PDB file of C-alpha atoms in Angstrom:
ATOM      1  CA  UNK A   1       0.000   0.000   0.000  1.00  0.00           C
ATOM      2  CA  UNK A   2       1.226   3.641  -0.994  1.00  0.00           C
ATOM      3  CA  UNK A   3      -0.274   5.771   1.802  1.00  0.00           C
ATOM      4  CA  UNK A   4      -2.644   7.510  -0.901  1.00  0.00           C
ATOM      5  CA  UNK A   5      -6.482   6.900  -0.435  1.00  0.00           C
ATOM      6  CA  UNK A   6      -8.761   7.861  -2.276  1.00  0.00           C
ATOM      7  CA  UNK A   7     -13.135   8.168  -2.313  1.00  0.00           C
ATOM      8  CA  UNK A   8     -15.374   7.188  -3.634  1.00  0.00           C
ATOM      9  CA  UNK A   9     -14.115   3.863  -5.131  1.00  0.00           C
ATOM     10  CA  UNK A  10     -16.664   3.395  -7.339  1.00  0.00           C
ATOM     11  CA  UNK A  11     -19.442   5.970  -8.556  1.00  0.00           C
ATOM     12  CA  UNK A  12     -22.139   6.684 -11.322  1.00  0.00           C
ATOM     13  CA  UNK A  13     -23.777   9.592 -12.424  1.00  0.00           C
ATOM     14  CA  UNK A  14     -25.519  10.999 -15.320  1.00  0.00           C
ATOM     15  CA  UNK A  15     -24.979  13.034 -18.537  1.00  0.00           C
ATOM     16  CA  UNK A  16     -24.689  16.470 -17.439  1.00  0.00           C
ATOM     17  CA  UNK A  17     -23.847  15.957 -13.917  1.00  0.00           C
ATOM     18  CA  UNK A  18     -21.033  17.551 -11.683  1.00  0.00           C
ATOM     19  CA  UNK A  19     -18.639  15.115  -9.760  1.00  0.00           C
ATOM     20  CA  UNK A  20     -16.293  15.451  -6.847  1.00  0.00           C
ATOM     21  CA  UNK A  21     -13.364  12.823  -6.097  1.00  0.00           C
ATOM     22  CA  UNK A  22     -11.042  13.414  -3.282  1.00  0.00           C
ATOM     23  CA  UNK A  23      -7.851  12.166  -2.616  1.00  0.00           C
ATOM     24  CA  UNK A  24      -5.634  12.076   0.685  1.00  0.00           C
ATOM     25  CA  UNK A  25      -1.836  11.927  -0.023  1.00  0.00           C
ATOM     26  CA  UNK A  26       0.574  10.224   1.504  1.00  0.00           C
ATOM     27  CA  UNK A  27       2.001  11.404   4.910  1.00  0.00           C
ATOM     28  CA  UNK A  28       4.915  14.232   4.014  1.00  0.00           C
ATOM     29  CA  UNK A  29       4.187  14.574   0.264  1.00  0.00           C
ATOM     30  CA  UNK A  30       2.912  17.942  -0.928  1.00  0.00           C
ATOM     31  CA  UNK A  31       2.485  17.352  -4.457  1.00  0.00           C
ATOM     32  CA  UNK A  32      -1.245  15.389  -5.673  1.00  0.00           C
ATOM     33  CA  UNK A  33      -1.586  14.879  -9.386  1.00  0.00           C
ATOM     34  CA  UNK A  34      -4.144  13.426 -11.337  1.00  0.00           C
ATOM     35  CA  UNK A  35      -4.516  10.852 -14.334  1.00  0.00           C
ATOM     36  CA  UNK A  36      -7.582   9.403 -15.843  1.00  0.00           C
ATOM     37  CA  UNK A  37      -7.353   5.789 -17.383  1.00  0.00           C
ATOM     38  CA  UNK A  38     -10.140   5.160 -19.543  1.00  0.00           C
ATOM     39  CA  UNK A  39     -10.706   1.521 -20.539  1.00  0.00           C
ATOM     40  CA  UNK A  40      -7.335  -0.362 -22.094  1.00  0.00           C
ATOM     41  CA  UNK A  41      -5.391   2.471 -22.010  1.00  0.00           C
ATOM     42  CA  UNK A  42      -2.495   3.976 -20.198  1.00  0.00           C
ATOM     43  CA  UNK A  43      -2.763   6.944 -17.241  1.00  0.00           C
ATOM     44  CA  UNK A  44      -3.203  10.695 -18.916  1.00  0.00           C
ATOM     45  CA  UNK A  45      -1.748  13.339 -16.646  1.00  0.00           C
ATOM     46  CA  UNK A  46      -4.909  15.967 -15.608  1.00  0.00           C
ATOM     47  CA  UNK A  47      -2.818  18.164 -13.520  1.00  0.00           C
ATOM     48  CA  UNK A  48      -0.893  18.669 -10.504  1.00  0.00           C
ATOM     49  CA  UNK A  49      -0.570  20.927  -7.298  1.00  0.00           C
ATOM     50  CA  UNK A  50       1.777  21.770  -5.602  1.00  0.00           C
ATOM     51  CA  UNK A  51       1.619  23.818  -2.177  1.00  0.00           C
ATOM     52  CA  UNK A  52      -2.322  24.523  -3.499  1.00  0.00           C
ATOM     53  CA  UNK A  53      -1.862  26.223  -6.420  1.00  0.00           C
ATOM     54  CA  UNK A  54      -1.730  23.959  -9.973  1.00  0.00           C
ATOM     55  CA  UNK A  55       1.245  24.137 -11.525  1.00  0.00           C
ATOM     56  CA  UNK A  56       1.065  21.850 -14.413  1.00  0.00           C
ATOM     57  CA  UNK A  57      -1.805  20.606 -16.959  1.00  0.00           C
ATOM     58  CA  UNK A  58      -2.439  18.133 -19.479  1.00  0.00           C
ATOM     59  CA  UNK A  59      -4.726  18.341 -22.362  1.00  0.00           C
ATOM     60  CA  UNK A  60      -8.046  18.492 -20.252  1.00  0.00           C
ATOM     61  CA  UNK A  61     -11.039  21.057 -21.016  1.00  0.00           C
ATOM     62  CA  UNK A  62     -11.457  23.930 -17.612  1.00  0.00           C
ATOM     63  CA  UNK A  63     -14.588  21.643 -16.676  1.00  0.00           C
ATOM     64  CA  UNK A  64     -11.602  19.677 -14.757  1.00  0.00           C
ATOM     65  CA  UNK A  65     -10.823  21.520 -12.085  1.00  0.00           C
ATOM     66  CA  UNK A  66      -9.002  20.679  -8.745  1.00  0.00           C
ATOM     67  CA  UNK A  67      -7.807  22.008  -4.831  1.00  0.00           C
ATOM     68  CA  UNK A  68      -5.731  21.556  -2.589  1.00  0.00           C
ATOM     69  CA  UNK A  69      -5.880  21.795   0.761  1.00  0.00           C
ATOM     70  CA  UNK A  70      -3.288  23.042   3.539  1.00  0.00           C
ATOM     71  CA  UNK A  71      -3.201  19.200   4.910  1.00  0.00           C
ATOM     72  CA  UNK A  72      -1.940  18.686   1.071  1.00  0.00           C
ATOM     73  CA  UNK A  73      -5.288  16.711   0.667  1.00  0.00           C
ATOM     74  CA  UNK A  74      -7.502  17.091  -3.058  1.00  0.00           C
ATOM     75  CA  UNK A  75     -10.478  17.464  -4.686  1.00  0.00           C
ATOM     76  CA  UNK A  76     -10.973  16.696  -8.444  1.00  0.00           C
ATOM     77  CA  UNK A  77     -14.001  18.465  -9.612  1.00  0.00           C
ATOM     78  CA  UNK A  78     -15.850  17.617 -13.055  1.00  0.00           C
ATOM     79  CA  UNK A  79     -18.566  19.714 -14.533  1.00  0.00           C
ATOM     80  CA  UNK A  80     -21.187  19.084 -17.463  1.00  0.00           C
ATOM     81  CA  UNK A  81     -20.233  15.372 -17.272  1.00  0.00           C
ATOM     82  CA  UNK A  82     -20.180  13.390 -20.548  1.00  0.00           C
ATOM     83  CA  UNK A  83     -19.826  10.135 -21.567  1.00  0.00           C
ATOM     84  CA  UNK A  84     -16.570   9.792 -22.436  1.00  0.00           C
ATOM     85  CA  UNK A  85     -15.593  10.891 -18.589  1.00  0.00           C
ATOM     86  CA  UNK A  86     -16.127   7.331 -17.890  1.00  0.00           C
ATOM     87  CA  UNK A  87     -12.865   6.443 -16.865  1.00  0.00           C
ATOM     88  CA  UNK A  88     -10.406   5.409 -13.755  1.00  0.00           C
ATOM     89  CA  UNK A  89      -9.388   8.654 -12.190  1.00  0.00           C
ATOM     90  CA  UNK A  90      -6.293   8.353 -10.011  1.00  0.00           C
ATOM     91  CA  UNK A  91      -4.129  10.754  -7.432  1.00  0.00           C
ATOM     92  CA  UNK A  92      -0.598  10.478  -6.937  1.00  0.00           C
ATOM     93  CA  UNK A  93       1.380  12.104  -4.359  1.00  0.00           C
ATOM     94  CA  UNK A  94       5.294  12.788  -4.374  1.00  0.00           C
ATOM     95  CA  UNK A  95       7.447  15.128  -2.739  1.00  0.00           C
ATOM     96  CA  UNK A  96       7.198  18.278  -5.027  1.00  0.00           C
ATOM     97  CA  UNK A  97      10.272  20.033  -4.766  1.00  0.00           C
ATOM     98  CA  UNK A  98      12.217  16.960  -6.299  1.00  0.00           C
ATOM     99  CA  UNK A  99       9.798  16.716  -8.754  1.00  0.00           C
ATOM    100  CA  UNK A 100      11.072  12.670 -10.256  1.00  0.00           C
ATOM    101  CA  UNK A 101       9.433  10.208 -11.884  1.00  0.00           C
ATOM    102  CA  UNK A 102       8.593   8.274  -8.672  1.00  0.00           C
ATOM    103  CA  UNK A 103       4.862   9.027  -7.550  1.00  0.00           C
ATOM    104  CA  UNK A 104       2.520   6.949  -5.256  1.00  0.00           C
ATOM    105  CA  UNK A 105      -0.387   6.419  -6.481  1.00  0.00           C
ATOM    106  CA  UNK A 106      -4.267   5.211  -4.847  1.00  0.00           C
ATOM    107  CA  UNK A 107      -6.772   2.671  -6.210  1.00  0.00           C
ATOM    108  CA  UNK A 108      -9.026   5.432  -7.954  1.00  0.00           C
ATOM    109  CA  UNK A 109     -11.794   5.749  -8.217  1.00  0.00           C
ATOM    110  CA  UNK A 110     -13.888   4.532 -11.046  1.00  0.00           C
ATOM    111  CA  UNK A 111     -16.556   6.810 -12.188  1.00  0.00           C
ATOM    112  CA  UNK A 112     -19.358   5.634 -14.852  1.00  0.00           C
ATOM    113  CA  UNK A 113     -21.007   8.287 -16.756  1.00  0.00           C
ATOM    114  CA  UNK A 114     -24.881   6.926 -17.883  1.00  0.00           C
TER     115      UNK A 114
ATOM    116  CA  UNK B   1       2.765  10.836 -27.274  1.00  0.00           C
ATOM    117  CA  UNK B   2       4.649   8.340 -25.389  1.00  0.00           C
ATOM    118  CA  UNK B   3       8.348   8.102 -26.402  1.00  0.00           C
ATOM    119  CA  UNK B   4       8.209   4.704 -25.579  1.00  0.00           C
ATOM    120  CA  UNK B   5       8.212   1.800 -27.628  1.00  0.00           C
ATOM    121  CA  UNK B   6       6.668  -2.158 -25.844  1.00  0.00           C
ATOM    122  CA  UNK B   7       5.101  -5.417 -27.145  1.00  0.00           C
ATOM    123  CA  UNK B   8       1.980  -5.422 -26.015  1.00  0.00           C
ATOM    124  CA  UNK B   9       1.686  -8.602 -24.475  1.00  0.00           C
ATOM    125  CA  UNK B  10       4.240 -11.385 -23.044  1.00  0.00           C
ATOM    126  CA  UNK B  11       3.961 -14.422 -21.388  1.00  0.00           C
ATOM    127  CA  UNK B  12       6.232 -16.366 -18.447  1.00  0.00           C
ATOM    128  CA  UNK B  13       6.714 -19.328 -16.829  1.00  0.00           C
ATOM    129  CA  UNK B  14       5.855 -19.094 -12.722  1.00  0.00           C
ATOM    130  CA  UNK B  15       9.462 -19.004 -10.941  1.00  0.00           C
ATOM    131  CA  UNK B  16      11.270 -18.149 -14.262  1.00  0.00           C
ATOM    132  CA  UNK B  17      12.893 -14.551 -15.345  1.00  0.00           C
ATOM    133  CA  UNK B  18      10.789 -12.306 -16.896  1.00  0.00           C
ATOM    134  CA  UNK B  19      12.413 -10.187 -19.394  1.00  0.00           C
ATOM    135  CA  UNK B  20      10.393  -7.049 -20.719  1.00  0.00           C
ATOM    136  CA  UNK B  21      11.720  -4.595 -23.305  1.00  0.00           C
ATOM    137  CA  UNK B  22      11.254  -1.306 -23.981  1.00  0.00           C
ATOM    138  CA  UNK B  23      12.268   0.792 -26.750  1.00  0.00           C
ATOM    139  CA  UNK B  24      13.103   5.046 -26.421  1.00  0.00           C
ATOM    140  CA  UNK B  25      15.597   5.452 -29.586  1.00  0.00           C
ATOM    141  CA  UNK B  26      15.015   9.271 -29.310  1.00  0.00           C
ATOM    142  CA  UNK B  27      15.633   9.369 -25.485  1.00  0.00           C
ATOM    143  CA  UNK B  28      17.545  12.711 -24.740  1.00  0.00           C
ATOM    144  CA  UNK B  29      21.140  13.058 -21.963  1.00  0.00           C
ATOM    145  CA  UNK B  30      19.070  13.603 -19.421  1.00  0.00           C
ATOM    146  CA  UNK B  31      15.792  11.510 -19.704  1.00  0.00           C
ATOM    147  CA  UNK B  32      15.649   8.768 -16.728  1.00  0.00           C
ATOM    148  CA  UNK B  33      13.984   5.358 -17.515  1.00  0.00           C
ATOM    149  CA  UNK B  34      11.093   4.906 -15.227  1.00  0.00           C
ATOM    150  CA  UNK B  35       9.154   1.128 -15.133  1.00  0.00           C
ATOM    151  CA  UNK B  36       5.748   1.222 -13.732  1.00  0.00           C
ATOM    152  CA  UNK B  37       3.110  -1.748 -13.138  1.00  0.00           C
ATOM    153  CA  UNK B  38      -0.413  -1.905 -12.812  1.00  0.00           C
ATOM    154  CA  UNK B  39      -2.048  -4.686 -11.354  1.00  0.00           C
ATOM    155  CA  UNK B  40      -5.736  -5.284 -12.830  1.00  0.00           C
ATOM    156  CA  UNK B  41      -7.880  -2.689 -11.038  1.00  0.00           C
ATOM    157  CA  UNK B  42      -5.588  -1.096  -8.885  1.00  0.00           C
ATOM    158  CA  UNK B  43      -2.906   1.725  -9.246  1.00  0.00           C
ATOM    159  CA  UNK B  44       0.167   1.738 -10.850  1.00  0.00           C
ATOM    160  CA  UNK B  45       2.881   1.273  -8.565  1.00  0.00           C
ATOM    161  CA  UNK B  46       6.600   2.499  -9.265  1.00  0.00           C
ATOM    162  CA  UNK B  47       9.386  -0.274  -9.799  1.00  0.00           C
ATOM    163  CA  UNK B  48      12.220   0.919 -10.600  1.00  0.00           C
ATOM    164  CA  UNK B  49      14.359   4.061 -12.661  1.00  0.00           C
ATOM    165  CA  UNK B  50      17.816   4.734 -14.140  1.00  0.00           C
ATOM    166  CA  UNK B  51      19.898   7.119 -16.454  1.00  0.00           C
ATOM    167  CA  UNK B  52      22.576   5.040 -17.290  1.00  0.00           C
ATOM    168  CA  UNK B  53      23.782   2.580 -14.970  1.00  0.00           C
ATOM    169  CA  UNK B  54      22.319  -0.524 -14.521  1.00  0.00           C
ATOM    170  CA  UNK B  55      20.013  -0.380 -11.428  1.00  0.00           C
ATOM    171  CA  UNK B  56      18.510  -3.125  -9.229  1.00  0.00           C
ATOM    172  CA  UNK B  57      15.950  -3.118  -6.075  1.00  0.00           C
ATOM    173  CA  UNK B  58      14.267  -5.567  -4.390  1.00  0.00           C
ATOM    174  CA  UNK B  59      11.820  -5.521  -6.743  1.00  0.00           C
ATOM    175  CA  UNK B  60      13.502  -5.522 -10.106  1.00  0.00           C
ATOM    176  CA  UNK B  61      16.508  -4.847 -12.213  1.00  0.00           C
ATOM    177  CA  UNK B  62      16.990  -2.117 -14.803  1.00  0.00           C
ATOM    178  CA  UNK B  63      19.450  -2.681 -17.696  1.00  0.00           C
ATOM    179  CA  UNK B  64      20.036  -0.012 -19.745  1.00  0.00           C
ATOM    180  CA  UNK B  65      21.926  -0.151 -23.259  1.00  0.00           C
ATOM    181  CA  UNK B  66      25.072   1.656 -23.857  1.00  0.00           C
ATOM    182  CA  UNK B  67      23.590   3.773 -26.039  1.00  0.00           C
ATOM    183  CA  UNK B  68      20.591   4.177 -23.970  1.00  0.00           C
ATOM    184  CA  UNK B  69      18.115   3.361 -26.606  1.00  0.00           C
ATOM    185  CA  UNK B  70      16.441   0.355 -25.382  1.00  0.00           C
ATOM    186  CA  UNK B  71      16.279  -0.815 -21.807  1.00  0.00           C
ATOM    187  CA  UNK B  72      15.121  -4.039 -20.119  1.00  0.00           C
ATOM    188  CA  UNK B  73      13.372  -5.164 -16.669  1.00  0.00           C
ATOM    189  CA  UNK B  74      13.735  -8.189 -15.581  1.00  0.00           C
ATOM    190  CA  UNK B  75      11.747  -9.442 -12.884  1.00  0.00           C
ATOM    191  CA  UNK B  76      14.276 -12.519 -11.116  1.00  0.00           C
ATOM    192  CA  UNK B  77      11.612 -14.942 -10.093  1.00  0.00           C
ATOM    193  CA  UNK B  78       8.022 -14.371 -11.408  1.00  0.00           C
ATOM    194  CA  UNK B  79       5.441 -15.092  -9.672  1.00  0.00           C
ATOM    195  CA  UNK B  80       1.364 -15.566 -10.057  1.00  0.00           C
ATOM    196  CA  UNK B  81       1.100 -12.105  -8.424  1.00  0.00           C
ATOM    197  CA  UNK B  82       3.423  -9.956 -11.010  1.00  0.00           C
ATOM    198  CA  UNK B  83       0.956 -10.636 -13.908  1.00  0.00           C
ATOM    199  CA  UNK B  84       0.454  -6.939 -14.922  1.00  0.00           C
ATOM    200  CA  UNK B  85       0.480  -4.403 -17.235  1.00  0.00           C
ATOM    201  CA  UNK B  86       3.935  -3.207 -17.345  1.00  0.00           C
ATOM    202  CA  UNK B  87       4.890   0.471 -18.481  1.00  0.00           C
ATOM    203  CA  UNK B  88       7.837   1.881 -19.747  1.00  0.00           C
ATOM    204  CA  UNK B  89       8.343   5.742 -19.370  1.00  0.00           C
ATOM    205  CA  UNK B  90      11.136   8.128 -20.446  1.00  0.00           C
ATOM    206  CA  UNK B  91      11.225  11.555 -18.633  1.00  0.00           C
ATOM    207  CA  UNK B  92      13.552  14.408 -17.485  1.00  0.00           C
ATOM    208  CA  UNK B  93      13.215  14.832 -13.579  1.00  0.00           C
ATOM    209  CA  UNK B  94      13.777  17.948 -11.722  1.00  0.00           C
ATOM    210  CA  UNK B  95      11.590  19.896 -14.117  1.00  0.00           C
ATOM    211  CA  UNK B  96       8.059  21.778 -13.267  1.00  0.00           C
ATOM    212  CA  UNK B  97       6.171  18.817 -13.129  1.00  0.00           C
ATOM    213  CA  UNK B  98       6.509  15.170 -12.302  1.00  0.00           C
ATOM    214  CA  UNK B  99       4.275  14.793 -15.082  1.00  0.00           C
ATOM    215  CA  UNK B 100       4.432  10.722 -16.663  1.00  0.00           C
ATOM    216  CA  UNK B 101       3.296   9.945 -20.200  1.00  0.00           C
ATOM    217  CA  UNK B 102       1.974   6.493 -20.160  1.00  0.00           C
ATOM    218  CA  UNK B 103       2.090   4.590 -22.990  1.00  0.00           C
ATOM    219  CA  UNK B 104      -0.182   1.044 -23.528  1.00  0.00           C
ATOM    220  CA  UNK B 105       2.201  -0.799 -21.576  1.00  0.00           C
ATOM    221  CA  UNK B 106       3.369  -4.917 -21.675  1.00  0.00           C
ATOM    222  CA  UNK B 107       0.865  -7.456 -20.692  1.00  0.00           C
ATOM    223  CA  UNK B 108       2.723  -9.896 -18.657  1.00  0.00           C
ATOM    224  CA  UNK B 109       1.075 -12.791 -17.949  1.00  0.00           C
ATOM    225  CA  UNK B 110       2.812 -15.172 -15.624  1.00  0.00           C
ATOM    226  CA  UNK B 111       1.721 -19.059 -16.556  1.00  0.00           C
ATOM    227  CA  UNK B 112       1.086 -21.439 -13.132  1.00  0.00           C
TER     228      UNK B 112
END
């Protein structure tokens, strides 16, 4: 286990719909990113923060939005759900000022768009 | 795109070496190797990364081509439990992000 939890596991909602998924990182890290896996395919990079302010994005519409907290703790937030937001979302935490390759990531948290 | 180059499926015998390859011809100086693994279901989970040298944990060894275009993991003993998608990634560290491009990965299926 990586120390990086995650809620809900599993969720559904419907077209249209707004979604929250929160992530708790692992004890001392201060950077959370976030991928989303859809089905057979590898992790795409959403974005990351870093001391609560996002410092990095992938190539993901402003409906994706995120926080941070001061305990390092995140929220993903999707808006005007579609279909194709079906997918594995995952948070990884690392230490942000080294900024490697090695993150921890949770289980997800697999959301099904109807 | 992912810079990375793997077959996408392999299969081993239970308490042989695995051997999985990865291609990154256009790697740059300073682009580290990075191996990930995803267990059905669950979230990838970090093996193992190197530059140049070969590298080896408890979990895995890294060897890395003199020219640094291909690389290989090899997992010692495999076991039921290492069947997993297995991902290759190439990536500069220190930068603004520990951003990882994912590519489709190696199937590794590990045969009883």
């Amino acid at each position: 286990e990586t120390g990086v939890t995650q809620s809900p596991t599993h969720l559904i909602k419907t077209r249209g719909q707004q979604v929250t998924l929160r992530c708790s990182s692992q004890s001392g890290h201060n950077t959370v990113s976030w991928y989303q896996q859809a089905l057979g395919q590898g992790p795409q990079f959403i974005f990351q923060y870093y001391r609560e302010e996002e410092n990095g994005r992938g190539n993901f519409p402003p409906r994706f939005s995120g926080l941070q907290f001061p305990n390092y703790s995140s929220e993903l937030n999707v808006n005007a759900l579609e279909l194709d937001d079906s997918a594995l979302y995952l948070c990884a935490s690392s230490l942000g000022q080294l900024n490697t390759g090695e993150l921890f990531f949770g289980e997800g948290s697999r959301l099904t768009v109807l | 795109d992912a810079k990375t180059t793997q077959p996408p499926s392999m299969d081993c015998a239970e308490g042989r070496a695995a051997n999985l390859p990865c291609n990154h011809s256009t790697i740059s100086g300073n682009e580290y190797v990075y191996w990930y693994r995803q267990i059905h279901s669950q979230g990838p989970q970090y093996i193992i990364h190197g530059l140049k040298n070969n590298e080896t944990n408890e979990m895995a060894s890294l060897i890395i081509t003199e020219d640094r275009k291909s690389s290989t993991l090899i997992l010692p003993h495999a076991t039921l439990r290492d069947t997993a998608v297995y991902y290759c990634i190439v990536r500069v560290d220190g930068g603004a992000t520990n951003k990882l491009i994912f590519g489709t990965g190696t199937l590794l299926a590990v045969q009883p």
